Short mmCIF file of C-alpha atoms in Angstrom, two decimals:
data_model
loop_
_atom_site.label_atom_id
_atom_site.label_comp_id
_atom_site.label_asym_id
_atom_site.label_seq_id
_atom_site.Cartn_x
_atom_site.Cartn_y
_atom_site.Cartn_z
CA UNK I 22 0.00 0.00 0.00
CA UNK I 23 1.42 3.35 -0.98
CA UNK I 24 1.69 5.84 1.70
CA UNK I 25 -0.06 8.48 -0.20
CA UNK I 26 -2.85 11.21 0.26
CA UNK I 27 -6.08 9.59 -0.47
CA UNK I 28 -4.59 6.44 1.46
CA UNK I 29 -4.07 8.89 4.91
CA UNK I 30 -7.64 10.25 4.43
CA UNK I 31 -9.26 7.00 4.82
CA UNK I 32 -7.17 5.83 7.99
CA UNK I 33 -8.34 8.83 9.15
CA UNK I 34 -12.10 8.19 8.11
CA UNK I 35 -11.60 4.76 9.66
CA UNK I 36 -9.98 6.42 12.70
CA UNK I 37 -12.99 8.37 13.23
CA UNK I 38 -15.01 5.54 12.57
CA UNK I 39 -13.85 3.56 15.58
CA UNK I 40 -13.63 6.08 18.00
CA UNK I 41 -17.44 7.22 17.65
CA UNK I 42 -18.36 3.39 17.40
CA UNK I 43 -16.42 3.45 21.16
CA UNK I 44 -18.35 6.20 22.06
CA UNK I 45 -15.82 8.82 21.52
CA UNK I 46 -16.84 11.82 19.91
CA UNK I 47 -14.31 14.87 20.73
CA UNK I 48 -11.00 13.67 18.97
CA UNK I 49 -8.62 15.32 16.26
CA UNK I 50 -5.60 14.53 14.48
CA UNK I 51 -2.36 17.11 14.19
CA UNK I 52 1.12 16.72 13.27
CA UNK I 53 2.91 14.64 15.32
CA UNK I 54 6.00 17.29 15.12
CA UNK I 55 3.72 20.41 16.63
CA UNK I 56 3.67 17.97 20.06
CA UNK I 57 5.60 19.02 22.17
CA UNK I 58 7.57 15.80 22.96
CA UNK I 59 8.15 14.74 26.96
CA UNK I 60 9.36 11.01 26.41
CA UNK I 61 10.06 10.99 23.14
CA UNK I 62 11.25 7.35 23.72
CA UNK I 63 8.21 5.99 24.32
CA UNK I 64 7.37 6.84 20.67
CA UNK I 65 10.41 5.72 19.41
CA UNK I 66 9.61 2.53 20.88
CA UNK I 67 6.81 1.94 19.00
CA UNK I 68 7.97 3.06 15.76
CA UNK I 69 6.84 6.35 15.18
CA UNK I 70 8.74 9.12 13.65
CA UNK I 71 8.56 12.55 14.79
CA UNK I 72 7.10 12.69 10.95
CA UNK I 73 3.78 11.04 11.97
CA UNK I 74 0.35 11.96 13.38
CA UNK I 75 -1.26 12.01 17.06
CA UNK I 76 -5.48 11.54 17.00
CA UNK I 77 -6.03 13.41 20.00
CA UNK I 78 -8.92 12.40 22.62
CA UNK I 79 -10.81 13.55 25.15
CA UNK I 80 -12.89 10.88 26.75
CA UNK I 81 -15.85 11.67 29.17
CA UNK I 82 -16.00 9.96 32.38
CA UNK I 83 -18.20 11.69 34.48
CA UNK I 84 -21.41 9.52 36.33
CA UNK I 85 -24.24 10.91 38.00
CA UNK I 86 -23.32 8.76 40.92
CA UNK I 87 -20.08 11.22 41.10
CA UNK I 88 -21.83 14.20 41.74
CA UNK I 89 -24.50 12.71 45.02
CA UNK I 90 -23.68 14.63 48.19
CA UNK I 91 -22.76 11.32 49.73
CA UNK I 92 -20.01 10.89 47.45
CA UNK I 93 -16.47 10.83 48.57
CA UNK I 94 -14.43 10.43 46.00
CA UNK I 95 -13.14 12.32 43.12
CA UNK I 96 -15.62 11.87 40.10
CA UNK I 97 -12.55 9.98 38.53
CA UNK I 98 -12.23 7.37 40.89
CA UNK I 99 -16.13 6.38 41.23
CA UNK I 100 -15.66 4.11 38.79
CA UNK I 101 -12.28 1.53 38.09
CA UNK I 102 -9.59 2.73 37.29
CA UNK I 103 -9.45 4.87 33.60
CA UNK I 104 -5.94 3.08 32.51
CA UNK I 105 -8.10 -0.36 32.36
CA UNK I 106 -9.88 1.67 29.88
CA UNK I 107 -7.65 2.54 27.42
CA UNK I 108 -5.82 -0.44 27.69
CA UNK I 109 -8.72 -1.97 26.17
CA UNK I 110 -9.32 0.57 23.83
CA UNK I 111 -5.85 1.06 22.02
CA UNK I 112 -5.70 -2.87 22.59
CA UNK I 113 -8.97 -3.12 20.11
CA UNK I 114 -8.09 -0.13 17.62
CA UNK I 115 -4.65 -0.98 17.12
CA UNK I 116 -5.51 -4.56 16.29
CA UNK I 117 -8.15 -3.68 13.78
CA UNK I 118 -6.11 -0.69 12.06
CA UNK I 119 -3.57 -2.95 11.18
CA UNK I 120 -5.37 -5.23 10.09
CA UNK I 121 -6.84 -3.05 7.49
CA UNK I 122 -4.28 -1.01 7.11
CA UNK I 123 -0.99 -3.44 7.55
CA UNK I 124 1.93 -0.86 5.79
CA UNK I 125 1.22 1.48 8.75
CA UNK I 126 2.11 1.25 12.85
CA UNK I 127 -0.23 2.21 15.46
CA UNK I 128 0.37 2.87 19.07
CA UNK I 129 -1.85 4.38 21.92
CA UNK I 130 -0.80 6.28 24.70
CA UNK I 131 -2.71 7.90 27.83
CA UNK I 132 -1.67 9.49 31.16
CA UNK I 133 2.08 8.12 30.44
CA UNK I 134 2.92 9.39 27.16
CA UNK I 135 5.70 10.48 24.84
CA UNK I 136 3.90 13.78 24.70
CA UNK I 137 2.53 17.10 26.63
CA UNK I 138 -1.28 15.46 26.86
CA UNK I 139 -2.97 18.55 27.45
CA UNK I 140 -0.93 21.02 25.41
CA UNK I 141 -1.41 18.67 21.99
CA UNK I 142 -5.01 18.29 22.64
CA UNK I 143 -5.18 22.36 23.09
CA UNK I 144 -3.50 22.38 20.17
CA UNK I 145 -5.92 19.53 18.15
CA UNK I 146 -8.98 22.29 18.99
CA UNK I 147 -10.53 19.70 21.48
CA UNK I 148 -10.57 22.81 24.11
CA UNK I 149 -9.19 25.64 25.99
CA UNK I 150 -7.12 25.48 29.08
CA UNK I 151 -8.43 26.24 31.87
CA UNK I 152 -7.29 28.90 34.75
CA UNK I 153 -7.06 25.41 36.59
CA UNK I 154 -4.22 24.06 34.11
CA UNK I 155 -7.31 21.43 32.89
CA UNK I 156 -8.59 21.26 29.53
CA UNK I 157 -12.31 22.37 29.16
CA UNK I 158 -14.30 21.21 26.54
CA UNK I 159 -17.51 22.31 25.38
CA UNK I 160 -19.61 19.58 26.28
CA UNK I 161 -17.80 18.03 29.03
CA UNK I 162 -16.07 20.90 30.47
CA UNK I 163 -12.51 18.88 32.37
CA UNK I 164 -14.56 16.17 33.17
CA UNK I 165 -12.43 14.11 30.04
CA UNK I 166 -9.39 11.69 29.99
CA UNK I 167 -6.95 12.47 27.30
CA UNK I 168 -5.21 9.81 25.39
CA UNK I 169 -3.85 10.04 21.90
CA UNK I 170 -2.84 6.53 18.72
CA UNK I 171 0.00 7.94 17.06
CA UNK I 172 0.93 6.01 13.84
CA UNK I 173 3.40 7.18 11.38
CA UNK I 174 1.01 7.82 8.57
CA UNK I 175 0.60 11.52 7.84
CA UNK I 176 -3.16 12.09 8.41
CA UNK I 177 -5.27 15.32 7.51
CA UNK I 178 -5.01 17.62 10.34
CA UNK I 179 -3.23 20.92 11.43
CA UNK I 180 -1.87 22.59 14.66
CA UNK I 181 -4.46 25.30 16.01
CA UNK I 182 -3.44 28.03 18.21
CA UNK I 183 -4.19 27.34 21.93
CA UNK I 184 -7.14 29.48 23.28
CA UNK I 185 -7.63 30.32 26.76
CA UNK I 186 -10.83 29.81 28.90
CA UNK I 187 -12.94 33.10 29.61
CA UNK I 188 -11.05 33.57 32.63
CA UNK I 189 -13.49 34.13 34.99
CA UNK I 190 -11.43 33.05 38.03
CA UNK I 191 -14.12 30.99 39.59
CA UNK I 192 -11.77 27.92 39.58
CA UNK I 193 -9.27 29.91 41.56
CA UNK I 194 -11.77 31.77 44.11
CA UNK I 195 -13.24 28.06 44.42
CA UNK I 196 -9.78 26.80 45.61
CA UNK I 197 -9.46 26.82 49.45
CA UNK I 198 -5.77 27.06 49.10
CA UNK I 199 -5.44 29.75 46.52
CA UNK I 200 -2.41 32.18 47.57
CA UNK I 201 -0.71 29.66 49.98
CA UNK I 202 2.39 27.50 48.97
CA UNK I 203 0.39 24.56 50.30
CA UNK I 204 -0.08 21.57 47.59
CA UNK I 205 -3.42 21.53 46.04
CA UNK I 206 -5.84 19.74 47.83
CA UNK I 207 -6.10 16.47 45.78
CA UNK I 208 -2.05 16.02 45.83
CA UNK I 209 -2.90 16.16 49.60
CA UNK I 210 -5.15 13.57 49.86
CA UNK I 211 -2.61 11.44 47.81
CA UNK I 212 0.70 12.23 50.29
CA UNK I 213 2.19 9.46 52.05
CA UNK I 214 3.13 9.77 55.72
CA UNK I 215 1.88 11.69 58.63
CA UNK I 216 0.53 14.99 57.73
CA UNK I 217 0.92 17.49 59.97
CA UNK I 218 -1.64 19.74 62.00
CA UNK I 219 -2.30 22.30 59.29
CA UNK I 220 -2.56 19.35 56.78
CA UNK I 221 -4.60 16.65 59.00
CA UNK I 222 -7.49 20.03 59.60
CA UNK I 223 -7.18 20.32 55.82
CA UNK I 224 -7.76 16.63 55.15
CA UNK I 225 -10.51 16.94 57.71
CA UNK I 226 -12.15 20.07 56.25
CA UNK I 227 -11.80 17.96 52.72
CA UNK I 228 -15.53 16.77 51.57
CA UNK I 229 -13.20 14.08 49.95
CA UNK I 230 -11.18 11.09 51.08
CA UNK I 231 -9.52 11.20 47.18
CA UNK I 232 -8.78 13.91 44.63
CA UNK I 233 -10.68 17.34 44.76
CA UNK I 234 -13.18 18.25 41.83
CA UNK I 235 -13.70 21.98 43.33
CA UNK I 236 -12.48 23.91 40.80
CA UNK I 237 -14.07 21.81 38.34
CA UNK I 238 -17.68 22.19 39.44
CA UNK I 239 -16.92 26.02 40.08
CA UNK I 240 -16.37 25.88 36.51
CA UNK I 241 -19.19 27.80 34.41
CA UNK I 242 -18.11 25.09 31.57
CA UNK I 243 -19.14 22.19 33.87
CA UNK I 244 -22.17 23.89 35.19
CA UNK I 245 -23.17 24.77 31.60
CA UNK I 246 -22.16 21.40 30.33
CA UNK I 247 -24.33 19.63 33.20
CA UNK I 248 -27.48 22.41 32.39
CA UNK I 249 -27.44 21.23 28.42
CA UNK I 250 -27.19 17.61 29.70
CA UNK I 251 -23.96 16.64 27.94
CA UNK I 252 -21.45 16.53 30.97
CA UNK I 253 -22.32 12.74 31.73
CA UNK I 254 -20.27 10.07 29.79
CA UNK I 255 -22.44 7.57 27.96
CA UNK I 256 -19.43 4.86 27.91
CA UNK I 257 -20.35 1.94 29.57
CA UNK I 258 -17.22 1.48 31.21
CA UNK I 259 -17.62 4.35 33.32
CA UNK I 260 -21.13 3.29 34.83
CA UNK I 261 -19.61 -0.25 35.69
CA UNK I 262 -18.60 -1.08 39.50
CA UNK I 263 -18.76 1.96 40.78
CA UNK I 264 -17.96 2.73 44.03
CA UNK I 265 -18.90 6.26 44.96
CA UNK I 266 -19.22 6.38 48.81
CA UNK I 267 -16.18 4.46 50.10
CA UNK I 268 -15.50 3.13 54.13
CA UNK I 269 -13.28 1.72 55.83
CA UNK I 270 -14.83 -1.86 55.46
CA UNK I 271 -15.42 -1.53 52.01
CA UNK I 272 -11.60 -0.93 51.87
CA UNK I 273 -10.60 -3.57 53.60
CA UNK I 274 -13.11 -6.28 52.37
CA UNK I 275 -11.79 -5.58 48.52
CA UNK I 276 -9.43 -8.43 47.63
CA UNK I 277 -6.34 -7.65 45.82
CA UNK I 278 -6.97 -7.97 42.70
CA UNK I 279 -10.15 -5.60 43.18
CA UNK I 280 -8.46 -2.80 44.20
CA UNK I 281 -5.78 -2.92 41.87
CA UNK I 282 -8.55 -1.69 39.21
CA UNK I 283 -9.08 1.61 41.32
CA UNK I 284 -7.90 4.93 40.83
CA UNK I 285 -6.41 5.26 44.49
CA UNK I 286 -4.42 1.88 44.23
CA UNK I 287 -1.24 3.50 42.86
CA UNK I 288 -0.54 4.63 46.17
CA UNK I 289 -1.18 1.86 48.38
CA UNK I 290 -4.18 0.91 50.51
CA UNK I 291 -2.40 2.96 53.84
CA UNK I 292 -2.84 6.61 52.38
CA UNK I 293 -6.24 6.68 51.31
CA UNK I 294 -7.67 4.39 54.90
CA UNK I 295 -5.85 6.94 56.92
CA UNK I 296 -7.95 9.24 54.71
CA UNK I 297 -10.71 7.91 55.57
CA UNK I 298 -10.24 7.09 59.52
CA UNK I 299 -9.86 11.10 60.14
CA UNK I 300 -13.44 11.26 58.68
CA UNK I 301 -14.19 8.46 60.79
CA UNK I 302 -12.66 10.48 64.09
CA UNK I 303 -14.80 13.51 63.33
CA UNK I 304 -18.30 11.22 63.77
#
């Protein structure tokens, strides 16, 4: 198969086909050279020249179940952890693309990636950063998991500038730590260790036991997204097993291999039960 033209426009057409059949509908494709590269290595790796293409996507993952004022986690981590998802994803695309398209390599990347995530997506039109450093997207606002398949075929697709959100501050008069050199709230939750007085009241004042979606519900692009109805994922994987008030027992009654598939699990089951024992301490 020649690597021409017409040939790139239908990888692309097929691209697009698979993505919307996975219920993914914000994605784009750029130049793989306007990334800016961060592990270029990984990309290597698989093959792909700096001459190639990155399809950009931002995947919705919000649940209703996220946003109950019982929950206590992080709308992320209601639901299993969002690496089993693309796993699965790039594990099915990749396999069909070559398939179909055999003279070409395909490889998919999310969260650890050879490039800036949220700077190529700015750049793919998917958004606008956000005050908060997140990428808000029309119809999901930052409620979205970025990924990109990079294959060294040159598909249709140019660098846009990168916009700006309206910059209403609202993220950043959300924030309860806004002017302080203390880490943001969610990195907090995540320490290891002891925290210390200041930190444990923090912790304590915390609705959450994980993460911190303030300054994304402050957000007039969430609230707008949620009053048009368009916030909520409709991927099944992200209504499956979800766990959105966690306690102590729940904790400790998951086997292994069960909590290995949650968000928190990176960090041990120690950081996120002490978590929840100073909620347990202010009963």
């Amino acid at each position: 198969m020649e690597k021409n033209a017409p040939t790139n426009t239908a990888l692309y057409e097929a691209i697009s086909a698979l993505l919307q059949s996975e219920g993914i509908t914000c994605f784009a494709a750029l130049p793989l050279s306007e990334c800016r590269l961060t592990r270029p290595y990984l990309a290597e790796r698989a093959g792909i020249p700096a001459q190639g293409s990155a399809v950009m996507m931002a995947v919705p993952y919000l649940c209703p179940e996220a946003l109950t004022p019982d929950c206590n986690l992080s709308a992320y981590a209601v639901g299993r952890d969002y690496h089993l998802f693309f796993s699965g994803l790039f594990a099915r695309l990749c396999k069909q693309l070559s398939e179909r398209f055999p003279d070409y390599r395909f490889a998919g990347f999310a969260d650890h990636s050879p490039i800036d995530e949220r700077d190529a997506a700015c750049k793919a039109g998917l958004g606008v950063r956000g005050k908060n450093g997140l990428l808000l997207t029309t119809a999901y606002s930052s409620f979205v998991f970025l990924g990109e398949l990079l294959t060294d075929a040159v598909l249709p697709g140019e660098a846009q500038p990168i916009r700006t959100c309206i910059g209403c501050n609202r993220c950043l008069s959300a924030c309860p730590i806004t002017g302080t050199d203390r880490i943001c709230l969610s990195a907090l939750t995540q320490k290891k260790g002891t925290p210390d007085e200041e930190e444990t009241a923090q912790l304590r004042a915390h609705p959450l036991v994980w993460g911190c979606d303030i300054c994304q519900t402050a957000c007039p692009y969430t609230q707008n997204a949620i009053r048009r109805g368009t916030a909520f994922s409709t991927i099944p994987f992200f209504h499956e097993r979800l766990i959105p008030h966690l306690t102590v027992s729940l904790l400790d009654g998951m086997s292994d291999a069960d909590f290995s598939e949650r968000a928190y699990a990176w960090r041990g089951r120690p950081t996120i039960r002490r978590n929840l024992l100073l909620k347990e301490e202010d009963k």
